[in-house]
XYZ file of C-alpha atoms in Angstrom:
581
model
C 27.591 102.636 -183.010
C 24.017 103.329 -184.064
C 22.843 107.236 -184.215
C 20.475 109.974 -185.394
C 21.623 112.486 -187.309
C 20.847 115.249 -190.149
C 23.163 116.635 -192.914
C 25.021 119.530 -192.017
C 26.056 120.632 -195.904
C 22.700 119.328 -198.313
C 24.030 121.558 -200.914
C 27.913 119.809 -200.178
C 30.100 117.952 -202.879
C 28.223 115.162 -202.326
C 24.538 116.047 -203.523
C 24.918 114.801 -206.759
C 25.754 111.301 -205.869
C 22.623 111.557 -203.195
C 20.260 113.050 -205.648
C 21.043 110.163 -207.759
C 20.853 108.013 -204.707
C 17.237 108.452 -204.055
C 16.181 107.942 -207.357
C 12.413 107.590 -207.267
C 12.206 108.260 -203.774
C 12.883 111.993 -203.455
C 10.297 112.516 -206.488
C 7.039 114.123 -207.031
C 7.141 115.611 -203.573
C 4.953 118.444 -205.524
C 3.204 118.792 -208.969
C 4.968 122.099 -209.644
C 6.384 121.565 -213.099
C 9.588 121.474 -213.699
C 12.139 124.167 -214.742
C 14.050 123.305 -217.804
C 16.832 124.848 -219.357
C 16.284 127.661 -221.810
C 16.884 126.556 -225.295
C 15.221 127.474 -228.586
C 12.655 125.196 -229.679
C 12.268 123.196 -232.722
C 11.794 124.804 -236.093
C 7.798 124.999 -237.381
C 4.942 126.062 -235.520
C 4.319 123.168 -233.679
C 7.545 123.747 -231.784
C 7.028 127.583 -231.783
C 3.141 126.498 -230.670
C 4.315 124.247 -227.634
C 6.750 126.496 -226.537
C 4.936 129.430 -226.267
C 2.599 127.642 -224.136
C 5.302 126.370 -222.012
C 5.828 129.765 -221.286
C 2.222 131.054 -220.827
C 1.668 128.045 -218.447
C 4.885 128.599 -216.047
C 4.523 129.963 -213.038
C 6.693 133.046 -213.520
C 4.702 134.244 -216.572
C 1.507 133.203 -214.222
C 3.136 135.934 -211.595
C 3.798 138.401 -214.116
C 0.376 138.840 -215.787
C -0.773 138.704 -211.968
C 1.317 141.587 -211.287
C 0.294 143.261 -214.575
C -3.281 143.292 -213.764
C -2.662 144.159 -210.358
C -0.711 147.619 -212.076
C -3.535 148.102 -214.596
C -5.871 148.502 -211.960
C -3.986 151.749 -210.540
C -5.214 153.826 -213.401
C -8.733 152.769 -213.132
C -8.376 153.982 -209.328
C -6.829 157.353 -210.128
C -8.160 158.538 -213.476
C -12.027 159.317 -213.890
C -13.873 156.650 -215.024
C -16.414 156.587 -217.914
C -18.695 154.116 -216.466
C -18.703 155.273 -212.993
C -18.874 158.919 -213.336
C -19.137 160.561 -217.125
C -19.675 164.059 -215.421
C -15.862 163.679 -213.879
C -14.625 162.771 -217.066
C -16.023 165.535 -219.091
C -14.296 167.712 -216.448
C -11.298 166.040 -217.181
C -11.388 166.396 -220.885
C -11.914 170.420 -220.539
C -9.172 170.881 -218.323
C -6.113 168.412 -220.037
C -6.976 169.071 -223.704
C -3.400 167.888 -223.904
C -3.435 164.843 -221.778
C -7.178 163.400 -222.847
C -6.821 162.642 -226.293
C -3.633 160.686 -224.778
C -5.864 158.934 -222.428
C -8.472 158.084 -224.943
C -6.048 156.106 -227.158
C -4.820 154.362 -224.328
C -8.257 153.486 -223.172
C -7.648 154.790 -219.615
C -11.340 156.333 -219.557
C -12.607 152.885 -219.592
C -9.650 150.832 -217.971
C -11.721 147.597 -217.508
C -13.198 147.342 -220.796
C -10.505 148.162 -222.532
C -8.285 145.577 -225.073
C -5.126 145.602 -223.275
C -6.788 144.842 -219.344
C -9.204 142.436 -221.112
C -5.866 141.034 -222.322
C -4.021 141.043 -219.720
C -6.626 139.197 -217.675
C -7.921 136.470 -220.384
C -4.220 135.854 -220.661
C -4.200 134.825 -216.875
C -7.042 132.640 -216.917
C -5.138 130.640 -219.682
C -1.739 130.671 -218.053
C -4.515 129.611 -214.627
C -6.323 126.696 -216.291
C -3.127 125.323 -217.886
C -1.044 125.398 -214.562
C -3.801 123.643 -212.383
C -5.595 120.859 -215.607
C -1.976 118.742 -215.781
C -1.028 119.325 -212.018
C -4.212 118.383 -210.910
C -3.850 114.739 -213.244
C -0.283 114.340 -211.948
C -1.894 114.784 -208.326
C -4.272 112.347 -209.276
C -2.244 109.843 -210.287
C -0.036 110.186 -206.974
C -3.175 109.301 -204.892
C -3.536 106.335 -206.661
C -0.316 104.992 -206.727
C 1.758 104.178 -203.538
C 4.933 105.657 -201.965
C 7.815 105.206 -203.395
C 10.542 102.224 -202.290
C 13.168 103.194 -199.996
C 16.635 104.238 -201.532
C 19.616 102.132 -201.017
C 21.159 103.915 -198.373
C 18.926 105.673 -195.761
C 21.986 107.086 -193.923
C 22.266 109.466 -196.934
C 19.093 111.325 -196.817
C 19.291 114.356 -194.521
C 17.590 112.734 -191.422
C 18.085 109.633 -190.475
C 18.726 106.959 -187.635
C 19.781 102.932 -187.319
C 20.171 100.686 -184.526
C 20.293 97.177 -183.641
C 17.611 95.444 -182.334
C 16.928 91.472 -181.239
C 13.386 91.493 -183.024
C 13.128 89.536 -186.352
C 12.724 92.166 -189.475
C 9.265 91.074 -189.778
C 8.565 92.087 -186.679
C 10.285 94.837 -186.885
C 8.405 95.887 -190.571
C 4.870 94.692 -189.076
C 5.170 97.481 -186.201
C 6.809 100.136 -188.037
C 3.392 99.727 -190.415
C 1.539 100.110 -187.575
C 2.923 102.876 -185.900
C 3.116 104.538 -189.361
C -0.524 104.006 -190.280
C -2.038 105.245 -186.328
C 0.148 108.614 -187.031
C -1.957 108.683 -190.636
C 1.168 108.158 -193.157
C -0.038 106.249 -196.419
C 2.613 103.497 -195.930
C 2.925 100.013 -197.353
C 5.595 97.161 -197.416
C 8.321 97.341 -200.306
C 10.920 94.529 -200.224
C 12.601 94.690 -197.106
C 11.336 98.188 -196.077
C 8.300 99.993 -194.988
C 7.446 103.216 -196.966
C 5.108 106.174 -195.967
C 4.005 109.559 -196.830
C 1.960 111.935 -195.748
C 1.181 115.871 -196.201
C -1.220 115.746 -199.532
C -3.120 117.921 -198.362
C -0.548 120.476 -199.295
C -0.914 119.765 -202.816
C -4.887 119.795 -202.325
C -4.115 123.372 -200.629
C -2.123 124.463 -203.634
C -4.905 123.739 -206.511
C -7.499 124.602 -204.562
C -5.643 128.532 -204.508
C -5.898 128.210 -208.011
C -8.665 126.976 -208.402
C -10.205 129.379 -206.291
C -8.201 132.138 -208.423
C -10.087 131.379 -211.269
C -13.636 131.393 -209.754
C -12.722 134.754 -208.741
C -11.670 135.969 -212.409
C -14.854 134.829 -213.499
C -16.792 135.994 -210.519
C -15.416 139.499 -211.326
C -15.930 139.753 -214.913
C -19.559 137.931 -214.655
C -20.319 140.748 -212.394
C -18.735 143.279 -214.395
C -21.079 142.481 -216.784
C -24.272 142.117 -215.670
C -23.767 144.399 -212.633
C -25.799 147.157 -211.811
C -25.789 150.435 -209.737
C -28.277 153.140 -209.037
C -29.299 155.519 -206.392
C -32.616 157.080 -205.026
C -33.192 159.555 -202.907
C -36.668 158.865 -201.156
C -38.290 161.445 -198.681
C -40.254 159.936 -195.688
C -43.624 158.560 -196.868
C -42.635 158.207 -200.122
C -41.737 154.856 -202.262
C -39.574 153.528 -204.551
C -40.101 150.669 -207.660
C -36.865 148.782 -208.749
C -37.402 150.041 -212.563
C -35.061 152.286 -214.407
C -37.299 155.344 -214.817
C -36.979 155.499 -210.720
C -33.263 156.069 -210.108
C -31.745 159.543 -209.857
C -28.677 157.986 -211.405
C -28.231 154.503 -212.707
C -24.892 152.902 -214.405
C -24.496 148.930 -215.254
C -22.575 146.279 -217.167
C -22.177 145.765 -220.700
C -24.221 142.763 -221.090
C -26.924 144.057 -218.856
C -30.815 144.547 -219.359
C -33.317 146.016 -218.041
C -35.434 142.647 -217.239
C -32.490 141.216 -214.863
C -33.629 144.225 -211.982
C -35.081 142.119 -208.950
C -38.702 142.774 -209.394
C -39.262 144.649 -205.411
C -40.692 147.812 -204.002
C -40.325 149.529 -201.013
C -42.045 152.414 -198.776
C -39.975 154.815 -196.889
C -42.343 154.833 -193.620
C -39.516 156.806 -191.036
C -36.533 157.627 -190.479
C -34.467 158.105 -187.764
C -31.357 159.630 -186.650
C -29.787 160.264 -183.371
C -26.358 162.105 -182.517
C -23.962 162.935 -179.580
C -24.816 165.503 -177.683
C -21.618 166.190 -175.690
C -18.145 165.502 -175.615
C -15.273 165.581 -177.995
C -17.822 163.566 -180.448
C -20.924 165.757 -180.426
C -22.557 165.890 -183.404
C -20.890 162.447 -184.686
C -24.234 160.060 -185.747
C -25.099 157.323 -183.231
C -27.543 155.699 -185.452
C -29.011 155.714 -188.911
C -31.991 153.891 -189.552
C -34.877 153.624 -192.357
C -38.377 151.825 -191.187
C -39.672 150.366 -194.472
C -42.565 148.547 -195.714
C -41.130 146.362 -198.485
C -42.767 143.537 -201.200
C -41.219 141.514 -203.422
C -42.412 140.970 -207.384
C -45.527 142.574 -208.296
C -48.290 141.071 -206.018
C -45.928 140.169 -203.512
C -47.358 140.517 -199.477
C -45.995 143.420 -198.191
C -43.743 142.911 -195.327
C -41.807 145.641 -192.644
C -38.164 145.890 -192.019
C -35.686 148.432 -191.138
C -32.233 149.371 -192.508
C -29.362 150.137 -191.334
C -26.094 151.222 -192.322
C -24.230 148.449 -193.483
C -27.418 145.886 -193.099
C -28.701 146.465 -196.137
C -32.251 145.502 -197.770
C -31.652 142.181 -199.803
C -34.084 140.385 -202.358
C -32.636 138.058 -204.336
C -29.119 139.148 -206.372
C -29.994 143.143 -205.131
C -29.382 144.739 -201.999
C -30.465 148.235 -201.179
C -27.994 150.573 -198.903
C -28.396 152.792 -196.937
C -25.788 155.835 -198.067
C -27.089 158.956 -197.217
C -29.355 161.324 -194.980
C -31.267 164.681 -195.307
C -33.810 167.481 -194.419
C -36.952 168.281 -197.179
C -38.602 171.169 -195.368
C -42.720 170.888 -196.951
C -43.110 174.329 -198.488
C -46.218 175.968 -199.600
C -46.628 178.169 -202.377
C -49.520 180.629 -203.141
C -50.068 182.989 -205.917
C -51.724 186.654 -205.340
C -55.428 185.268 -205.065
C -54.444 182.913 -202.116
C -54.521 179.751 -204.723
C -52.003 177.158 -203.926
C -49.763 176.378 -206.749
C -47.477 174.234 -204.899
C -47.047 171.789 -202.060
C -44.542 169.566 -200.872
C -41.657 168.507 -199.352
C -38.812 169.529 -200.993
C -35.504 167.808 -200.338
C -32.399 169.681 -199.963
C -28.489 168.634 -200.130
C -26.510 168.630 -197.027
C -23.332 170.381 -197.120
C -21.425 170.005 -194.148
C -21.377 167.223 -190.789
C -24.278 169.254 -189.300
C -26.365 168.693 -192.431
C -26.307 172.508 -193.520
C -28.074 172.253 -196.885
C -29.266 173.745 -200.067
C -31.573 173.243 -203.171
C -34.004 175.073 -205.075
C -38.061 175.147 -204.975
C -38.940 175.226 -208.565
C -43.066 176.359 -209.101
C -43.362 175.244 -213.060
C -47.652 175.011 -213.668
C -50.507 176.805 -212.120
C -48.719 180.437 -210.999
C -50.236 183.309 -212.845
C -48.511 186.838 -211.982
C -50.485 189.981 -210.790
C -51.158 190.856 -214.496
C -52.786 187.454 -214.978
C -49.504 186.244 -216.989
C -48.415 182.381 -216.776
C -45.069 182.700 -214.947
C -42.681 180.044 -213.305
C -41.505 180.864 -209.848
C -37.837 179.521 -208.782
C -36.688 180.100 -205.077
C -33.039 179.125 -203.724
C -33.471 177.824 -200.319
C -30.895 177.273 -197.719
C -31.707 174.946 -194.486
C -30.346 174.813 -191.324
C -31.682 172.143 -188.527
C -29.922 173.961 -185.672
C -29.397 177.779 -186.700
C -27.234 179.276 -184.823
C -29.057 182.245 -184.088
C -28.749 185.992 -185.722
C -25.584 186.581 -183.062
C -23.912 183.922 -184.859
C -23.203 185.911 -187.712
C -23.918 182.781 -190.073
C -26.164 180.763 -191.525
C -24.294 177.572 -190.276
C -25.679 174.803 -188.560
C -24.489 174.442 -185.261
C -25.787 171.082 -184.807
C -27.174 168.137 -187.283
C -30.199 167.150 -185.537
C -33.407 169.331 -185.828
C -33.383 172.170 -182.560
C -34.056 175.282 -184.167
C -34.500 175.302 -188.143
C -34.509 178.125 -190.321
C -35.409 178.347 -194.148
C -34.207 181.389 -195.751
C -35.079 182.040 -199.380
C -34.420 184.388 -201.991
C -37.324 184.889 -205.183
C -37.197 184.583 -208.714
C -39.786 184.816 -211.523
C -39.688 183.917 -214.976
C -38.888 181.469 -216.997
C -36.670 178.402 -215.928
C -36.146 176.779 -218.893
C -37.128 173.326 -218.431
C -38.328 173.116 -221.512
C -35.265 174.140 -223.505
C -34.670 170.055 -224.007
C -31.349 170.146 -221.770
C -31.029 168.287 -218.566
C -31.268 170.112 -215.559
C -30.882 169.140 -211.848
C -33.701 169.613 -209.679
C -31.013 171.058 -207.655
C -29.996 173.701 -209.257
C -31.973 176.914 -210.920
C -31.322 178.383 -214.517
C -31.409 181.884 -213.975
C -30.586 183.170 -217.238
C -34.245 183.673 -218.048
C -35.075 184.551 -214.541
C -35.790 187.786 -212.968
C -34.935 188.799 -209.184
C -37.921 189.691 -207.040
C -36.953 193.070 -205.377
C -37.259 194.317 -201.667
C -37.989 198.017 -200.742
C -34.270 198.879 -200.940
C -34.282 197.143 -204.653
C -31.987 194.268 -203.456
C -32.935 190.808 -203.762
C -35.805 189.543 -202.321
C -35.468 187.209 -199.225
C -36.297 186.181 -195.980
C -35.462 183.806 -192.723
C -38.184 182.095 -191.461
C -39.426 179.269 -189.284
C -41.547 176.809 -189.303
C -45.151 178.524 -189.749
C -43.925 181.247 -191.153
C -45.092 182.983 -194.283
C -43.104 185.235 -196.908
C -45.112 187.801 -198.616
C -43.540 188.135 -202.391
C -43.526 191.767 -203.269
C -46.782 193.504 -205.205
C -49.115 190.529 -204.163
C -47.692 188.561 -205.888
C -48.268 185.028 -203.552
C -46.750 183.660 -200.893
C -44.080 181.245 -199.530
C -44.573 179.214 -196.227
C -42.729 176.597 -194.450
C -44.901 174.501 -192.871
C -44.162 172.837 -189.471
C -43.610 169.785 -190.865
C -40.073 169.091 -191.528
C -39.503 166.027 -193.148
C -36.234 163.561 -194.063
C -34.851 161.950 -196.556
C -33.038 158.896 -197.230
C -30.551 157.852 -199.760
C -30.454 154.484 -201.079
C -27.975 152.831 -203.331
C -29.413 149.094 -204.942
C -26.706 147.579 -206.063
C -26.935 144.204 -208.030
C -23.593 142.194 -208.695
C -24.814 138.427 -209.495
C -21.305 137.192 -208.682
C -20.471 138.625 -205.465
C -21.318 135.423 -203.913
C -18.875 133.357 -206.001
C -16.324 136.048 -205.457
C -16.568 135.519 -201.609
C -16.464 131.958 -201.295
C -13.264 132.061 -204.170
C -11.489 134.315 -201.704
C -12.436 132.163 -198.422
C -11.059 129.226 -200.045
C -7.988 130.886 -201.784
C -6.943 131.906 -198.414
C -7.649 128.755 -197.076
C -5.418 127.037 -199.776
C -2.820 129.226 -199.708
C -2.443 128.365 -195.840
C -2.725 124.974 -196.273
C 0.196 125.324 -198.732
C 2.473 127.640 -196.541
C 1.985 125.562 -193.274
C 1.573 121.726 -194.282
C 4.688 119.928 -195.121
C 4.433 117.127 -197.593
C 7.150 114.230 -196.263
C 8.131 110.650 -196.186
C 9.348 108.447 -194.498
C 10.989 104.849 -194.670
C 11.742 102.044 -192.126
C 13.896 99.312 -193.212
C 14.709 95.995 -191.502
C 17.213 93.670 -192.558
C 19.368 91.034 -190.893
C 22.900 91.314 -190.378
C 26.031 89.630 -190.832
C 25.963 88.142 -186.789
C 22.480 87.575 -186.822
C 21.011 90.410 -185.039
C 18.191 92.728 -187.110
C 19.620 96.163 -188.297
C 16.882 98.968 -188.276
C 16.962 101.721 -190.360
C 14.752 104.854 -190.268
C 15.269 107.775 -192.657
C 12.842 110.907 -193.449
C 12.945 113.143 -196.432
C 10.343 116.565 -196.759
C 10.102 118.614 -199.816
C 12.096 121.783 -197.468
C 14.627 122.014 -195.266
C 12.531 121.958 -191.988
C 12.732 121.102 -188.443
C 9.630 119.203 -188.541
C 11.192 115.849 -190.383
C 14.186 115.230 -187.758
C 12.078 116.261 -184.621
C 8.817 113.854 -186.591
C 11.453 111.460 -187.272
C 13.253 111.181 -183.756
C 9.581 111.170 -182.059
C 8.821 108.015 -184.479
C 12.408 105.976 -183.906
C 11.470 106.478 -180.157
C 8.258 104.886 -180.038
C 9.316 102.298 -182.566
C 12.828 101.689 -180.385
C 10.123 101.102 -176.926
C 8.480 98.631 -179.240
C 11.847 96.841 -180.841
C 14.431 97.619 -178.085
C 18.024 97.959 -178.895
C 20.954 95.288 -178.273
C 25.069 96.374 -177.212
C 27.322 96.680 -180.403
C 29.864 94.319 -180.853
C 32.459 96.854 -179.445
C 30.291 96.887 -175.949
C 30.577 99.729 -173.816
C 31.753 99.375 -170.561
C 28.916 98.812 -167.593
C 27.100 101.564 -166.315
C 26.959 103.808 -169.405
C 24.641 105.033 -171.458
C 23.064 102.107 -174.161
C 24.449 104.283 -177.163
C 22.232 101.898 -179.321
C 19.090 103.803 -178.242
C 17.784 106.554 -181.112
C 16.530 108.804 -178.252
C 20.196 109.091 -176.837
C 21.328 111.374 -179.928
C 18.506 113.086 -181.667
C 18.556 116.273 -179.598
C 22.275 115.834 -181.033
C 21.206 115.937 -184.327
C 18.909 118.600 -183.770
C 21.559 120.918 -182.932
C 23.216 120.072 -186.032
C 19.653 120.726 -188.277
């Protein structure tokens, strides 16, 4: 009686014999090599030399090093980093005089660049390049050649189904080709049997995750290299060249230079922000935007655009963020004969969500004291767009955007050291040559004011006044990271290999057609994937019933009584064998 079925027990007493069955037929369903026994290799160092790259190339070493990198990163997360942030790291050193020497040894100051990550991840390229170079010949040569012949007996392979038919075999071969080659199997005649696969693209799915693996390696490291980073903080109406000397702060790669910066400039012309003014959110930003007036290279025409958070500026390799947002209240500074010694805006650091903010207004040329003396003035100055009022009881800002500002400042004279050859932030005010102007009570000197408002210094000795004009500042991060691009498209396609892998099933199939003993043509139809899968018995069953329509079914010699069921027909038993599956 003829039937579909599937094996219940693939891993049963008889798997041998079927594994040595199919022969050919049930190989090179994938170009994953091979796992061989362990055993020692061959004395001399070409055996120790092809060995050793038997193990860099397997897969499980492959996994390893992947997993290694993957941990090597965590200290370069959690442990200050030399290149990112030196400042941090000095910190570091003062407070684990124990731990950092440690840490320097290990090169965990500089994870990236150090021997043992640079190991770790040339190692992986290796064990990457010589996984995919002999996979992707064997592949190759797969394309080229044909599907393999049918095994001796079909009705051992886990999915299978026969029946007897009245067509000829050819006829029975010629439409099985047909039907094979309309459902896009790669099939061909062999002997008395029709063979056909189908699923490459699996394989194509597989290399192209590695492949795609290893344009990301080098996509990181090329960056890594010749990456740069630098910020600027740029008040409204003022500009900014992409040339070192104009970053607050600039780190790069290794390999970098100077003459890879995009050649661009850029005018900050406005800046706007706008907040909620109610609700559980109020005070949260709505939108942050930059209006700029932007050329690229030297003589390039200028042109207008307007950041955004997120929608960066981008010429070329560089793109310019938008990162931060302040208040530079313009200040004016006279000395006792009413000369102006300094104007400008001066920017100052927000400290809180509703911009509260501090800095210092440093007065370095042109004061001269009461006496006639050349003297530097240095004022700490503390900004609030919405003060809260004297009722608050705090000099807090109630509120980011600019309702009721206030400037208080306190006075110093002297000397501020900016000569003494070591850095200082134009933040921040060395006092230690400094001396406190005094009030009547012989406190420090200082005042609240707002805009318009002048501060008399004590004994005529000038004047302080915040303008009207409040301006704002913008903070902008160029970053430049040539392979970003690569890095991108090597992830899009990784994941797109890696779900071509997981989802396509690589399987054949084979037809045979053969006459029998009385005569009448015997069909058999047999399907084999690389997994055990539902998808071969339910592709299979869906096949043997179109081919059945096409090469209908005859009684068996042991004919059923009238009226039943033609037990010949593959469609009567497959959901039968599906149960079993």
């Amino acid at each position: 009686m003829s039937k579909t079925t599937t094996d219940e027990t693939p891993g049963g007493p008889d798997t041998r014999d079927q594994d040595q069955d199919l022969g050919a037929a049930g190989s090179q369903l994938s170009t994953a090599p091979q796992e061989e026994p362990p055993h020692l290799p061959s004395l001399g160092v070409i055996g120790w030399a092809r060995w050793f790259w038997r193990q860099l190339t397997s897969m499980r070493v492959a996994l390893l090093l992947l997993l290694l990198l993957s941990l090597g990163a965590i200290p370069g997360s959690l442990i200050p980093q030399t290149g990112i942030d030196e400042t941090k790291v000095a910190d570091f050193r003062e407070k684990h005089e124990i731990l950092a020497p440690v840490y320097d040894r290990l090169g965990l100051f500089d994870v990236y660049s150090s021997v043992w990550f640079s190991a770790i991840y040339l190692l992986l390229f290796i064990s990457l390049i010589g996984c995919i170079v002999p996979r992707t010949w064997q592949f190759v040569g797969q394309l080229r050649g044909r599907p393999p012949g049918a095994p001796r007996r079909l009705t051992r392979l886990p999915a299978h189904t026969t029946w007897r038919t009245g067509a000829t075999p050819e006829e029975v071969r010629e439409a099985a080709l047909a039907l094979l080659k309309k459902r896009r199997f790669r099939a061909h005649l062999a002997g008395d049997a029709v063979a056909a696969e189908k699923g490459y693209l699996r394989e194509v799915g597989n290399l192209l995750f590695h492949v795609s693996l290893i344009v990301m390696l080098i996509a990181f490291g090329w960056g890594q290299l010749f990456k740069s980073e630098g910020n600027k903080l740029i008040v409204e109406g003022d500009g900014f060249s992409n040339t070192l000397p104009q970053y607050d702060d600039f780190k790069s790669g290794s390999l970098f230079e100077a003459d890879d910066l995009e050649p661009f400039s850029f005018t900050v012309e406005d800046f706007k922000g706008t907040y909620e003014r109610t609700g559980p959110n109020k005070g949260t930003p709505r939108t942050y935007e930059a209006d700029l007036t932007y050329s690229e290279g030297a003589y390039g025409e200028e042109k207008k655009t307007t950041v955004k958070v997120n929608q960066p500026l981008e010429i070329g390799d560089a793109k310019a963020y938008l990162v931060s947002h302040g208040y530079a209240p313009v200040v004016t500074v006279r000395d006792g004969k009413g000369k102006i010694v300094f104007q400008q805006a001066v920017p100052l650091l927000p400290l809180d969500g509703n911009v509260t903010s501090s800095g210092v207004v440093k007065v370095l040329d042109g004061y001269r004291n009461p006496e006639g003396e050349k003297e530097q003035l240095g004022f700490n100055a503390f900004f609030v767009p919405t003060f809260g009022g004297s009722a608050s009881g705090t000099m807090l800002s109630q509120f980011p955007a600019l309702d009721y500002p206030v400037l208080a400042l306190s006075a110093y004279h002297g000397d501020l050291r900016v000569d003494s050859g070591i850095p200082q932030s134009v933040y921040q005010m060395d006092k230690s040559k400094m001396k406190e102007f005094k009030d009547a009570d012989g406190e420090l000197f200082k005042k609240l004011l707002l805009p318009g408002e002048t501060m008399e210094l004590p004994n005529g000795a000038g004047s302080v006044t915040f303008e009207k004009d409040v301006k704002e500042w913008a903070g902008f991060q160029v970053v430049q990271e040539p392979g970003g691009g690569w890095a991108l498209g090597g992830a899009v396609a990784a994941i797109g290999g890696l779900a071509a892998s997981l989802f396509i099933q690589r399987r054949r199939v084979w037809v045979r057609a053969v006459e029998g003993a009385d005569g009448v043509t015997v069909v058999e139809m047999a399907g084999l994937g690389r997994s055990e899968s539902a998808k071969v018995p339910e592709e299979l069953g869906d096949l043997a019933g179109i081919l059945y329509a096409r090469a209908p079914g005859v009684p068996d010699p042991d004919d059923a009584p009238p009226g039943t069921p033609d037990s010949s027909d593959p469609r009567a038993v497959p959901a039968e064998g599906a149960e079993q599956q």
